Amino acid sequence: MSIVAVQLGQCGNQIGQEVFNTICGDVRGTHGLCSKKENEAYHDACTERFFSEAESGVPVARAVLVDMEPKVISQTLSIAARSGHWKYNDQSHFCQKQGSGNNWANGYSVHGPRNKEVIMNLVRKEVEKCDRLSGFFTIMSMAGGTGSGLGAFVTQCLRDAFPTSFILNHVIWPYGTGEVIVQNYNSVLTLSHLYQSSDALLVHENDVIHKICAQLMHIKQISFRDVNQVIAHQLGSVFQPAHTAEASLHYSRNPLGDLMETLVPHPEFKMLGLRNIPQMPENSLAYSTFSWHGLLKHLRQMLIANAKMEEGIDWQVRPPCPGSSISSSHSTNKLLHFNTSIANLVILRGKDTHSVDLGSFRDPSLYTSWLNPQDAFNEWKTPRAFNKYEKSASLVSNSQFLLKPLDNVVGKAWNMFASKAYVHQYTKFGIEEEDFLDSFTALEQVISSYTNL
Amino acid sequence: MGEETFHVFLFHPPDGLLRIFLIEIVFCNCILWGKHEACCGRVHFKVFITLNNKKSKRELYSNICCLIFYYSSKLGMLLFFRSAGDGPDIYKGKICSLKARALLIDMEEGVVNEILQGPLRDVFDSKQLITDVSGSGNNWAVGYKVYGCQYRENIVEKLRKTAEHCDCLQCFFIIHSMGGGTGSGLGTFVLNLLEDEFPEVYRFVTSVYPSGEDDVITSPYNSVLAMKELNEHADCVLPIENESLFDIVNKIHHMVNSGKLGSTVKPNSLVTSSAGTTKKVQEKPFDAMNNIVANLLLNLTSSARFEGSLNMDLNEISMNLVPFPRLHYLVSSLTPLYTLADVNIPSRSYGTHLGFKDYLLIHSSPCKLISSQ
């Protein structure tokens, strides 16, 4: 089953291009470390999922590129075509001449309705090329105008036009120090609207990825390209074919559906965080070996202690003892910043995955009480190594990972709103103060739900 | 492109919050007021259009504004110019059939005529000029009421013609002085007019404010009357002061001529230089100051003219720096003023310089104002 990617805004397009690059590079690579048959099955599953065949033999990405100004899309198209191994469909892009000006209201209320027909037509054309549609994967940032505003509008349209398909929004959380002054407003408005139409929000934080680039990848001058490549690697590790527990003989046919089923049991809880281990510069890969035991121990502690990467993990944090009463465990958890999960998914790729024991992730104390730990934890495996890493493990978690960033953003936006700063820029395009208040209320509700896990 | 100078802007909106901004922009239509001078160069050339007051030739510090058009990518070029004619746009380093998207307005003919006779005569065609003979006499009322009424239809018509040539018109750049008669009076009249005729198009105004030692006696009246109009009708104002420009020029001059060891400056890196031009005309004293403002506007639009990993539009500047509709005065500063030939300063440290008054294009400090009360 195929996934149609919708790349929105400058961020979405740049990341989308890196994602397809990584996926294509992984599939073509010879570091599969598995049997030829396995490799071929992997190759076929991946190609069906992300690419369609063109007459020229070069795979064409199943993607729709949307932006309000032409520079980024033309750059993205040309970089892809230059690679020679894959490209975008020349017709599947839409751009205008004038950007959204970092204005959510402009993207949502002006550009959205104006261009709805054209964009949905492009999406429909891509969907028709698929034998079976698994769902949509939209990539956007929250800080800007197009990705956030137009992205929220497009997600709504997708939901209306395809009510039975899954929609996974990949959202980029802006830097805390910010590139855009009104990013908190844009983020709040985006999140509250996406929560209504999307099935799940998979979040990457710029600050976290930046730290990974600096400390793990040892990159001196970190550019957005480096950040995007790390993000692409992490996304690839989730979306490349893998065997789910039920269907261990062939690759999962419904990646988005399986993801949603395992991770989003309740519509109130849609925020997914992503962790990937190990991460290191490519030239160090040849000299490193890993054991699954070590990797999984780190991954579990990253989950419990809400660590962003495998360095600097706080090993003091422990799950609460099962015998203690709920109130005391709550308070000690809060003190030690223990991260309660609703559901977790671990994806293992590489050598010897069949022998790995993931029992430590099934510990009921990691999870909330209202979900059976058997249902709360799932694992996907494949013996085929990913992107030259001999062993790699990813964790997609519906937990309190994003509670703090969300709280921060809402707090800052509320402070700004208290003085009504910049509100006139939004009112100009039809977003009134009531809309802001509705968004704040919605997000406060989400924050309180996650806090009381 | 030669040297990589890195210009970062610091805008002080009057609410006292400090913001640092990297910029980019899109299509604009330029309206230049008062008098101007121009000179141009070779491939990747820069075009100067200077705008100065009647007294400027006699006075060293007069209200001047200058604009540099600098194009590299074809897309970037089309933002400020349009292709007219069948031949190639640039042939052997000279502009052949590019016309600037600009309107030059002055109530005296001297400067405009000089442009039309200078090397830029091909870039401006006569349909883009509006001139009169007698000037405004440093009187805002003459500029606004008398010439405004008289030339209203003419201006509207020429504006529409220029706007029609644009695929997508995003903003107007208005460059004028505040102390004189034409620039300030007729300038603000046209600002008003733009709001009526093109309400959705952003109006960016670069105003040259009179300094303390200005010689035009009526400049305070003119400035205040013009300020009222700017308050109400401009989307964004970039105030500039001659005194600050002169200080910067002096600072650079001092550095270049100090003769100290290790202080050789890369010639094209000066913020006052017109890098790449082959000027046979002797540089006039205010050319350096004009170049600073030209560099300012150049860098403001650089993100629109070149690709980058984080593009910033002109309307994004307005969006992020204007929290309340009437607080739209952006104080700008440039750094570095020069790059030393043998010392490499990391670009990160440029940000720290921006708050210093040495780098500001208008001397203003919100803190000083607050503490003096």
Short mmCIF file of C-alpha atoms in Angstrom, two decimals, chain A:
data_model
loop_
_atom_site.label_atom_id
_atom_site.label_comp_id
_atom_site.label_asym_id
_atom_site.label_seq_id
_atom_site.Cartn_x
_atom_site.Cartn_y
_atom_site.Cartn_z
CA MET A 1 0.00 0.00 0.00
CA SER A 2 1.22 3.42 -0.85
CA ILE A 3 1.78 6.57 1.08
CA VAL A 4 1.29 9.92 -0.62
CA ALA A 5 3.53 12.63 0.79
CA VAL A 6 2.36 16.22 0.81
CA GLN A 7 5.24 18.65 1.24
CA LEU A 8 4.11 22.05 2.49
CA GLY A 9 6.13 25.23 2.64
CA GLN A 10 9.88 25.67 2.54
CA CYS A 11 10.57 23.36 5.47
CA GLY A 12 8.26 20.64 4.20
CA ASN A 13 9.77 20.64 0.76
CA GLN A 14 13.36 20.61 1.94
CA ILE A 15 12.76 17.81 4.40
CA GLY A 16 10.64 15.82 1.97
CA GLN A 17 13.41 15.89 -0.57
CA GLU A 18 15.92 14.59 2.00
CA VAL A 19 13.51 11.86 3.09
CA PHE A 20 13.06 10.53 -0.42
CA ASN A 21 16.80 10.78 -0.93
CA THR A 22 17.51 8.73 2.17
CA ILE A 23 14.92 6.12 1.33
CA CYS A 24 16.15 5.77 -2.20
CA GLY A 25 19.75 5.58 -1.07
CA ASP A 26 18.94 2.95 1.50
CA VAL A 27 17.06 0.77 -0.94
CA ARG A 28 19.75 0.93 -3.56
CA GLY A 29 22.53 0.31 -1.06
CA THR A 30 24.29 -3.01 -0.75
CA HIS A 31 24.55 -2.98 3.03
CA GLY A 32 21.45 -4.98 3.56
CA LEU A 33 23.23 -7.67 5.54
CA CYS A 34 20.47 -10.11 4.78
CA SER A 35 19.50 -12.69 2.23
CA LYS A 36 18.89 -11.71 -1.35
CA LYS A 37 15.27 -12.73 -1.13
CA GLU A 38 14.76 -10.56 1.90
CA ASN A 39 16.44 -7.69 0.15
CA GLU A 40 14.23 -8.01 -2.86
CA ALA A 41 11.08 -8.13 -0.80
CA TYR A 42 12.25 -5.02 1.03
CA HIS A 43 13.04 -3.27 -2.21
CA ASP A 44 9.65 -4.09 -3.69
CA ALA A 45 7.75 -3.05 -0.60
CA CYS A 46 9.61 0.21 -0.33
CA THR A 47 9.23 1.11 -3.97
CA GLU A 48 5.55 0.39 -3.92
CA ARG A 49 5.14 2.48 -0.82
CA PHE A 50 6.96 5.61 -1.87
CA PHE A 51 7.57 5.59 -5.60
CA SER A 52 5.69 4.97 -8.76
CA GLU A 53 7.30 3.71 -11.91
CA ALA A 54 7.81 6.06 -14.79
CA GLU A 55 8.54 5.15 -18.39
CA SER A 56 12.11 6.21 -18.06
CA GLY A 57 12.74 3.69 -15.33
CA VAL A 58 13.65 6.31 -12.79
CA PRO A 59 11.32 6.01 -9.80
CA VAL A 60 9.00 8.93 -9.34
CA ALA A 61 8.24 9.93 -5.78
CA ARG A 62 4.63 9.86 -4.72
CA ALA A 63 4.59 13.41 -3.55
CA VAL A 64 2.78 16.68 -4.00
CA LEU A 65 4.85 19.81 -3.47
CA VAL A 66 3.08 22.93 -2.32
CA ASP A 67 4.53 26.33 -1.59
CA MET A 68 3.46 29.91 -2.01
CA GLU A 69 6.69 31.08 -3.60
CA PRO A 70 8.56 29.47 -6.43
CA LYS A 71 12.20 29.40 -5.31
CA VAL A 72 12.16 26.43 -2.98
CA ILE A 73 10.12 24.13 -5.18
CA SER A 74 12.27 24.73 -8.22
CA GLN A 75 15.36 24.07 -6.12
CA THR A 76 13.85 20.87 -4.70
CA LEU A 77 12.82 19.57 -8.10
CA SER A 78 16.20 20.22 -9.61
CA ILE A 79 18.18 18.65 -6.77
CA ALA A 80 16.04 15.54 -6.99
CA ALA A 81 16.38 15.27 -10.73
CA ARG A 82 20.11 15.79 -10.53
CA SER A 83 20.55 12.77 -8.30
CA GLY A 84 19.68 10.55 -11.21
CA HIS A 85 18.18 7.85 -9.03
CA TRP A 86 14.77 9.28 -8.41
CA LYS A 87 12.80 12.35 -9.19
CA TYR A 88 9.57 14.16 -8.62
CA ASN A 89 6.73 14.21 -11.07
CA ASP A 90 6.99 17.45 -13.05
CA GLN A 91 3.29 18.09 -12.74
CA SER A 92 2.83 17.41 -9.07
CA HIS A 93 3.74 20.75 -7.69
CA PHE A 94 1.93 23.94 -7.00
CA CYS A 95 3.34 27.33 -6.26
CA GLN A 96 2.39 30.94 -6.32
CA LYS A 97 4.47 34.05 -6.71
CA GLN A 98 4.03 35.60 -3.33
CA GLY A 99 4.67 33.90 -0.02
CA SER A 100 2.54 33.77 3.10
CA GLY A 101 4.66 36.15 5.08
CA ASN A 102 4.89 33.98 8.21
CA ASN A 103 1.25 34.72 8.70
CA TRP A 104 -0.89 31.74 9.70
CA ALA A 105 -4.05 33.61 8.86
CA ASN A 106 -2.76 34.36 5.38
CA GLY A 107 -2.00 30.69 4.77
CA TYR A 108 -5.24 29.39 6.24
CA SER A 109 -7.85 31.94 5.25
CA VAL A 110 -6.49 33.40 2.05
CA HIS A 111 -4.18 31.01 0.24
CA GLY A 112 -6.03 27.92 1.40
CA PRO A 113 -9.49 28.54 0.02
CA ARG A 114 -8.11 30.30 -3.03
CA ASN A 115 -6.00 27.35 -4.11
CA LYS A 116 -8.00 24.48 -2.66
CA GLU A 117 -9.20 23.12 -6.01
CA VAL A 118 -5.81 23.01 -7.63
CA ILE A 119 -4.05 21.42 -4.69
CA MET A 120 -6.72 18.79 -4.15
CA ASN A 121 -6.61 17.96 -7.84
CA LEU A 122 -2.90 17.31 -7.62
CA VAL A 123 -3.42 15.11 -4.59
CA ARG A 124 -6.19 13.20 -6.30
CA LYS A 125 -3.98 12.54 -9.30
CA GLU A 126 -1.27 11.09 -7.06
CA VAL A 127 -3.82 8.99 -5.19
CA GLU A 128 -5.16 7.58 -8.42
CA LYS A 129 -1.71 6.34 -9.31
CA CYS A 130 -1.66 4.16 -6.20
CA ASP A 131 -3.07 0.64 -6.29
CA ARG A 132 -4.11 0.98 -2.71
CA LEU A 133 -3.78 4.06 -0.63
CA SER A 134 -2.40 3.61 2.84
CA GLY A 135 -2.73 7.24 3.76
CA PHE A 136 -1.16 10.68 3.67
CA PHE A 137 2.06 11.86 5.16
CA THR A 138 2.21 15.64 5.32
CA ILE A 139 5.43 17.44 6.18
CA MET A 140 5.29 20.98 7.49
CA SER A 141 6.78 23.39 9.95
CA MET A 142 4.75 25.17 12.57
CA ALA A 143 6.55 28.47 12.69
CA GLY A 144 6.04 29.79 9.19
CA GLY A 145 3.02 30.87 7.23
CA THR A 146 2.57 28.37 4.43
CA GLY A 147 3.51 25.13 6.14
CA SER A 148 1.52 25.96 9.21
CA GLY A 149 -1.51 27.86 7.91
CA LEU A 150 -1.93 26.33 4.51
CA GLY A 151 -0.89 22.99 5.98
CA ALA A 152 -3.70 23.08 8.52
CA PHE A 153 -6.16 23.96 5.78
CA VAL A 154 -4.92 21.23 3.45
CA THR A 155 -5.11 18.64 6.23
CA GLN A 156 -8.72 19.61 6.77
CA CYS A 157 -9.42 19.26 3.05
CA LEU A 158 -7.73 15.88 2.96
CA ARG A 159 -9.86 14.73 5.83
CA ASP A 160 -13.01 15.91 4.06
CA ALA A 161 -12.08 14.40 0.72
CA PHE A 162 -10.69 11.10 2.03
CA PRO A 163 -12.55 10.36 5.27
CA THR A 164 -11.34 6.79 5.54
CA SER A 165 -7.64 7.32 4.86
CA PHE A 166 -5.08 7.87 7.54
CA ILE A 167 -3.39 11.23 7.83
CA LEU A 168 -0.09 11.47 9.64
CA ASN A 169 1.24 14.99 10.03
CA HIS A 170 4.95 15.34 10.44
CA VAL A 171 5.45 18.60 12.25
CA ILE A 172 8.65 20.50 12.86
CA TRP A 173 8.79 22.19 16.23
CA PRO A 174 10.69 25.46 15.85
CA TYR A 175 13.80 26.42 17.78
CA GLY A 176 13.04 27.79 21.23
CA THR A 177 14.99 30.93 20.48
CA GLY A 178 13.06 31.16 17.27
CA GLU A 179 13.60 32.18 13.71
CA VAL A 180 10.23 33.85 13.61
CA ILE A 181 8.81 36.14 16.25
CA VAL A 182 5.21 35.07 15.82
CA GLN A 183 6.10 31.37 15.75
CA ASN A 184 4.27 30.67 18.99
CA TYR A 185 1.03 32.06 17.62
CA ASN A 186 1.48 30.06 14.43
CA SER A 187 2.28 26.91 16.38
CA VAL A 188 -0.71 27.22 18.67
CA LEU A 189 -3.10 27.81 15.81
CA THR A 190 -1.62 24.97 13.77
CA LEU A 191 -1.67 22.40 16.54
CA SER A 192 -5.21 23.14 17.59
CA HIS A 193 -6.49 22.83 14.04
CA LEU A 194 -4.43 19.75 13.20
CA TYR A 195 -5.71 18.03 16.30
CA GLN A 196 -9.18 18.05 14.81
CA SER A 197 -8.42 16.69 11.37
CA SER A 198 -5.26 14.66 11.70
CA ASP A 199 -4.88 11.11 13.02
CA ALA A 200 -1.49 11.62 14.60
CA LEU A 201 1.18 14.27 14.83
CA LEU A 202 4.75 13.03 14.58
CA VAL A 203 6.98 15.75 15.97
CA HIS A 204 10.62 16.62 15.42
CA GLU A 205 12.09 19.44 17.46
CA ASN A 206 14.70 21.63 15.81
CA ASP A 207 16.55 22.11 19.09
CA VAL A 208 16.89 18.38 19.63
CA ILE A 209 18.07 17.61 16.14
CA HIS A 210 20.50 20.49 16.34
CA LYS A 211 21.97 18.98 19.48
CA ILE A 212 22.23 15.60 17.83
CA CYS A 213 24.11 17.16 14.95
CA ALA A 214 26.45 18.97 17.29
CA GLN A 215 27.16 16.29 19.87
CA LEU A 216 26.62 13.00 18.12
CA MET A 217 27.44 13.75 14.52
CA HIS A 218 30.18 16.21 15.40
CA ILE A 219 29.23 18.67 12.72
CA LYS A 220 30.89 22.04 13.22
CA GLN A 221 28.81 24.42 11.12
CA ILE A 222 25.35 23.01 11.32
CA SER A 223 23.25 23.92 8.35
CA PHE A 224 19.62 23.17 7.77
CA ARG A 225 20.73 20.51 5.32
CA ASP A 226 22.45 18.58 8.13
CA VAL A 227 19.39 18.90 10.33
CA ASN A 228 17.17 17.72 7.52
CA GLN A 229 19.36 14.72 6.88
CA VAL A 230 19.13 13.58 10.48
CA ILE A 231 15.37 14.04 10.39
CA ALA A 232 15.21 12.07 7.13
CA HIS A 233 17.22 9.26 8.66
CA GLN A 234 14.89 9.06 11.64
CA LEU A 235 11.80 9.11 9.46
CA GLY A 236 13.23 6.50 7.14
CA SER A 237 13.88 4.21 10.06
CA VAL A 238 10.18 4.31 10.90
CA PHE A 239 8.65 4.16 7.46
CA GLN A 240 10.84 1.70 5.65
CA PRO A 241 9.23 -1.72 5.42
CA ALA A 242 9.24 -3.86 8.54
CA HIS A 243 7.54 -6.99 9.76
CA THR A 244 4.83 -6.46 12.31
CA ALA A 245 4.20 -9.09 14.94
CA GLU A 246 1.14 -10.53 13.23
CA ALA A 247 2.49 -10.76 9.72
CA SER A 248 6.03 -11.89 10.23
CA LEU A 249 6.40 -13.53 6.89
CA HIS A 250 5.91 -10.55 4.64
CA TYR A 251 6.32 -6.85 5.00
CA SER A 252 3.56 -4.83 6.51
CA ARG A 253 1.02 -3.77 3.93
CA ASN A 254 -0.47 -0.98 5.93
CA PRO A 255 2.27 1.05 7.53
CA LEU A 256 0.21 4.05 8.58
CA GLY A 257 -2.70 1.97 9.74
CA ASP A 258 -0.48 -0.24 11.86
CA LEU A 259 1.21 2.81 13.31
CA MET A 260 -2.06 4.45 14.27
CA GLU A 261 -3.53 1.26 15.60
CA THR A 262 -0.65 0.65 17.93
CA LEU A 263 0.03 4.18 19.04
CA VAL A 264 -3.16 6.23 19.02
CA PRO A 265 -5.79 4.38 21.05
CA HIS A 266 -7.61 7.53 22.08
CA PRO A 267 -8.25 10.64 19.97
CA GLU A 268 -7.24 12.95 22.79
CA PHE A 269 -3.66 11.71 22.66
CA LYS A 270 -2.12 12.25 19.27
CA MET A 271 1.35 13.61 19.87
CA LEU A 272 4.07 11.16 18.91
CA GLY A 273 7.74 11.56 19.63
CA LEU A 274 10.53 9.81 17.82
CA ARG A 275 13.89 8.58 19.09
CA ASN A 276 16.51 6.74 17.10
CA ILE A 277 19.64 4.98 18.22
CA PRO A 278 22.53 4.90 17.29
CA GLN A 279 23.33 8.17 15.55
CA MET A 280 26.84 8.83 14.44
CA PRO A 281 28.81 10.34 11.61
CA GLU A 282 29.00 8.11 8.59
CA ASN A 283 32.73 7.71 8.64
CA SER A 284 32.66 6.35 12.17
CA LEU A 285 30.22 3.61 11.26
CA ALA A 286 32.86 1.21 10.00
CA TYR A 287 34.67 1.27 13.34
CA SER A 288 31.73 0.74 15.62
CA THR A 289 29.96 -2.33 16.79
CA PHE A 290 26.85 -2.50 18.88
CA SER A 291 25.03 -5.01 20.90
CA TRP A 292 21.27 -5.12 20.99
CA HIS A 293 21.33 -5.32 24.74
CA GLY A 294 23.25 -2.08 25.04
CA LEU A 295 21.17 -0.27 22.44
CA LEU A 296 17.89 -1.29 23.98
CA LYS A 297 19.00 -0.44 27.48
CA HIS A 298 19.81 3.07 26.33
CA LEU A 299 16.61 3.34 24.36
CA ARG A 300 14.51 2.32 27.33
CA GLN A 301 16.20 4.82 29.58
CA MET A 302 15.75 7.49 26.92
CA LEU A 303 12.07 6.72 27.02
CA ILE A 304 11.80 6.74 30.81
CA ALA A 305 13.93 9.80 31.43
CA ASN A 306 12.68 11.73 28.42
CA ALA A 307 16.17 12.05 27.00
CA LYS A 308 16.53 13.40 23.51
CA MET A 309 19.55 11.38 22.48
CA GLU A 310 21.86 8.68 23.70
CA GLU A 311 24.30 11.05 25.37
CA GLY A 312 23.45 12.76 28.62
CA ILE A 313 20.78 10.35 29.72
CA ASP A 314 19.71 10.67 33.32
CA TRP A 315 20.09 7.17 34.72
CA GLN A 316 18.64 8.12 38.09
CA VAL A 317 15.10 8.12 36.80
CA ARG A 318 13.34 4.86 37.50
CA PRO A 319 9.82 3.66 36.86
CA PRO A 320 7.63 3.75 39.95
CA CYS A 321 7.32 0.58 42.03
CA PRO A 322 4.11 -1.26 41.32
CA GLY A 323 3.12 -1.53 44.99
CA SER A 324 3.09 2.16 45.86
CA SER A 325 -0.14 4.14 45.92
CA ILE A 326 -1.05 6.25 42.97
CA SER A 327 -0.73 9.65 44.61
CA SER A 328 2.78 9.14 45.93
CA SER A 329 4.00 7.63 42.71
CA HIS A 330 2.63 10.62 40.89
CA SER A 331 4.53 13.06 43.02
CA THR A 332 7.80 11.16 42.89
CA ASN A 333 7.40 10.77 39.18
CA LYS A 334 6.98 14.44 38.77
CA LEU A 335 10.07 15.08 40.83
CA LEU A 336 12.18 12.69 38.85
CA HIS A 337 10.60 13.67 35.53
CA PHE A 338 9.54 10.16 34.80
CA ASN A 339 7.95 9.89 31.42
CA THR A 340 4.68 7.99 31.46
CA SER A 341 3.70 6.43 28.17
CA ILE A 342 0.41 5.56 26.65
CA ALA A 343 1.80 3.35 23.91
CA ASN A 344 5.18 2.61 22.44
CA LEU A 345 6.46 1.11 19.26
CA VAL A 346 10.00 -0.15 18.83
CA ILE A 347 11.36 -0.88 15.38
CA LEU A 348 14.51 -2.97 15.07
CA ARG A 349 16.50 -3.19 11.90
CA GLY A 350 19.59 -5.22 11.20
CA LYS A 351 21.48 -8.29 12.31
CA ASP A 352 20.10 -10.77 14.80
CA THR A 353 16.83 -9.03 15.39
CA HIS A 354 15.07 -12.31 15.84
CA SER A 355 16.91 -13.03 19.03
CA VAL A 356 16.23 -9.74 20.76
CA ASP A 357 14.19 -9.68 23.92
CA LEU A 358 12.07 -6.58 24.42
CA GLY A 359 10.55 -7.61 27.71
CA SER A 360 11.88 -4.55 29.49
CA PHE A 361 9.60 -2.41 27.38
CA ARG A 362 6.55 -4.35 28.45
CA ASP A 363 6.95 -3.34 32.08
CA PRO A 364 3.49 -2.15 33.17
CA SER A 365 4.93 0.61 35.31
CA LEU A 366 5.97 2.45 32.17
CA TYR A 367 2.43 2.84 31.04
CA THR A 368 -0.79 4.40 32.17
CA SER A 369 -3.23 2.27 34.04
CA TRP A 370 -6.05 2.41 31.56
CA LEU A 371 -4.32 0.43 28.84
CA ASN A 372 -3.27 -3.18 28.98
CA PRO A 373 0.52 -3.39 28.67
CA GLN A 374 0.10 -6.15 26.12
CA ASP A 375 -1.69 -3.67 23.89
CA ALA A 376 0.42 -0.72 24.79
CA PHE A 377 3.67 -2.04 23.44
CA ASN A 378 4.39 -3.29 19.94
CA GLU A 379 7.50 -4.22 18.05
CA TRP A 380 8.37 -4.33 14.40
CA LYS A 381 11.46 -6.05 13.10
CA THR A 382 13.35 -6.64 9.95
CA PRO A 383 16.66 -8.36 9.37
CA ARG A 384 17.44 -5.88 6.64
CA ALA A 385 19.79 -3.21 7.92
CA PHE A 386 18.89 0.43 7.35
CA ASN A 387 21.05 3.15 5.90
CA LYS A 388 24.40 1.50 6.57
CA TYR A 389 23.77 1.01 10.27
CA GLU A 390 24.44 -2.61 11.14
CA LYS A 391 21.91 -2.42 13.93
CA SER A 392 19.46 0.36 14.54
CA ALA A 393 16.48 0.79 16.78
CA SER A 394 13.75 3.40 16.67
CA LEU A 395 11.18 4.27 19.23
CA VAL A 396 7.93 5.96 18.35
CA SER A 397 6.25 6.92 21.54
CA ASN A 398 2.91 8.37 22.54
CA SER A 399 3.97 9.69 25.89
CA GLN A 400 4.76 12.84 27.78
CA PHE A 401 7.73 13.55 25.52
CA LEU A 402 6.15 16.64 24.09
CA LEU A 403 4.44 17.92 27.19
CA LYS A 404 7.14 20.36 28.15
CA PRO A 405 7.67 21.87 24.68
CA LEU A 406 3.93 22.19 24.24
CA ASP A 407 3.57 23.89 27.58
CA ASN A 408 6.39 26.28 26.70
CA VAL A 409 4.93 27.25 23.38
CA VAL A 410 1.45 27.78 24.75
CA GLY A 411 2.83 29.80 27.64
CA LYS A 412 4.83 32.09 25.40
CA ALA A 413 1.97 32.53 23.00
CA TRP A 414 -0.35 33.38 25.86
CA ASN A 415 2.06 35.99 27.17
CA MET A 416 2.19 37.61 23.79
CA PHE A 417 -1.55 37.41 23.44
CA ALA A 418 -2.07 39.12 26.78
CA SER A 419 -0.84 42.34 25.24
CA LYS A 420 -2.55 41.58 21.93
CA ALA A 421 0.73 42.07 20.14
CA TYR A 422 0.68 41.16 16.43
CA VAL A 423 -2.96 40.21 16.60
CA HIS A 424 -3.83 42.89 14.06
CA GLN A 425 -1.76 41.02 11.47
CA TYR A 426 -4.03 38.01 11.89
CA THR A 427 -7.26 39.95 12.16
CA LYS A 428 -6.41 41.51 8.83
CA PHE A 429 -6.98 38.13 7.22
CA GLY A 430 -9.94 36.95 9.16
CA ILE A 431 -8.62 35.19 12.25
CA GLU A 432 -10.29 36.88 15.20
CA GLU A 433 -9.40 36.88 18.86
CA GLU A 434 -12.06 34.22 19.51
CA ASP A 435 -10.19 31.85 17.22
CA PHE A 436 -7.06 32.42 19.25
CA LEU A 437 -8.93 31.74 22.46
CA ASP A 438 -10.44 28.57 21.05
CA SER A 439 -7.00 27.34 20.10
CA PHE A 440 -5.61 28.10 23.52
CA THR A 441 -8.47 26.24 25.17
CA ALA A 442 -8.01 23.21 22.95
CA LEU A 443 -4.31 23.01 23.67
CA GLU A 444 -4.74 23.55 27.40
CA GLN A 445 -7.05 20.57 27.31
CA VAL A 446 -4.40 18.47 25.58
CA ILE A 447 -1.75 19.59 28.06
CA SER A 448 -3.90 18.69 31.01
CA SER A 449 -4.73 15.28 29.55
CA TYR A 450 -1.08 14.46 29.08
CA THR A 451 -0.12 15.80 32.50
CA ASN A 452 -2.60 13.59 34.25
CA LEU A 453 -1.40 10.34 32.74
#
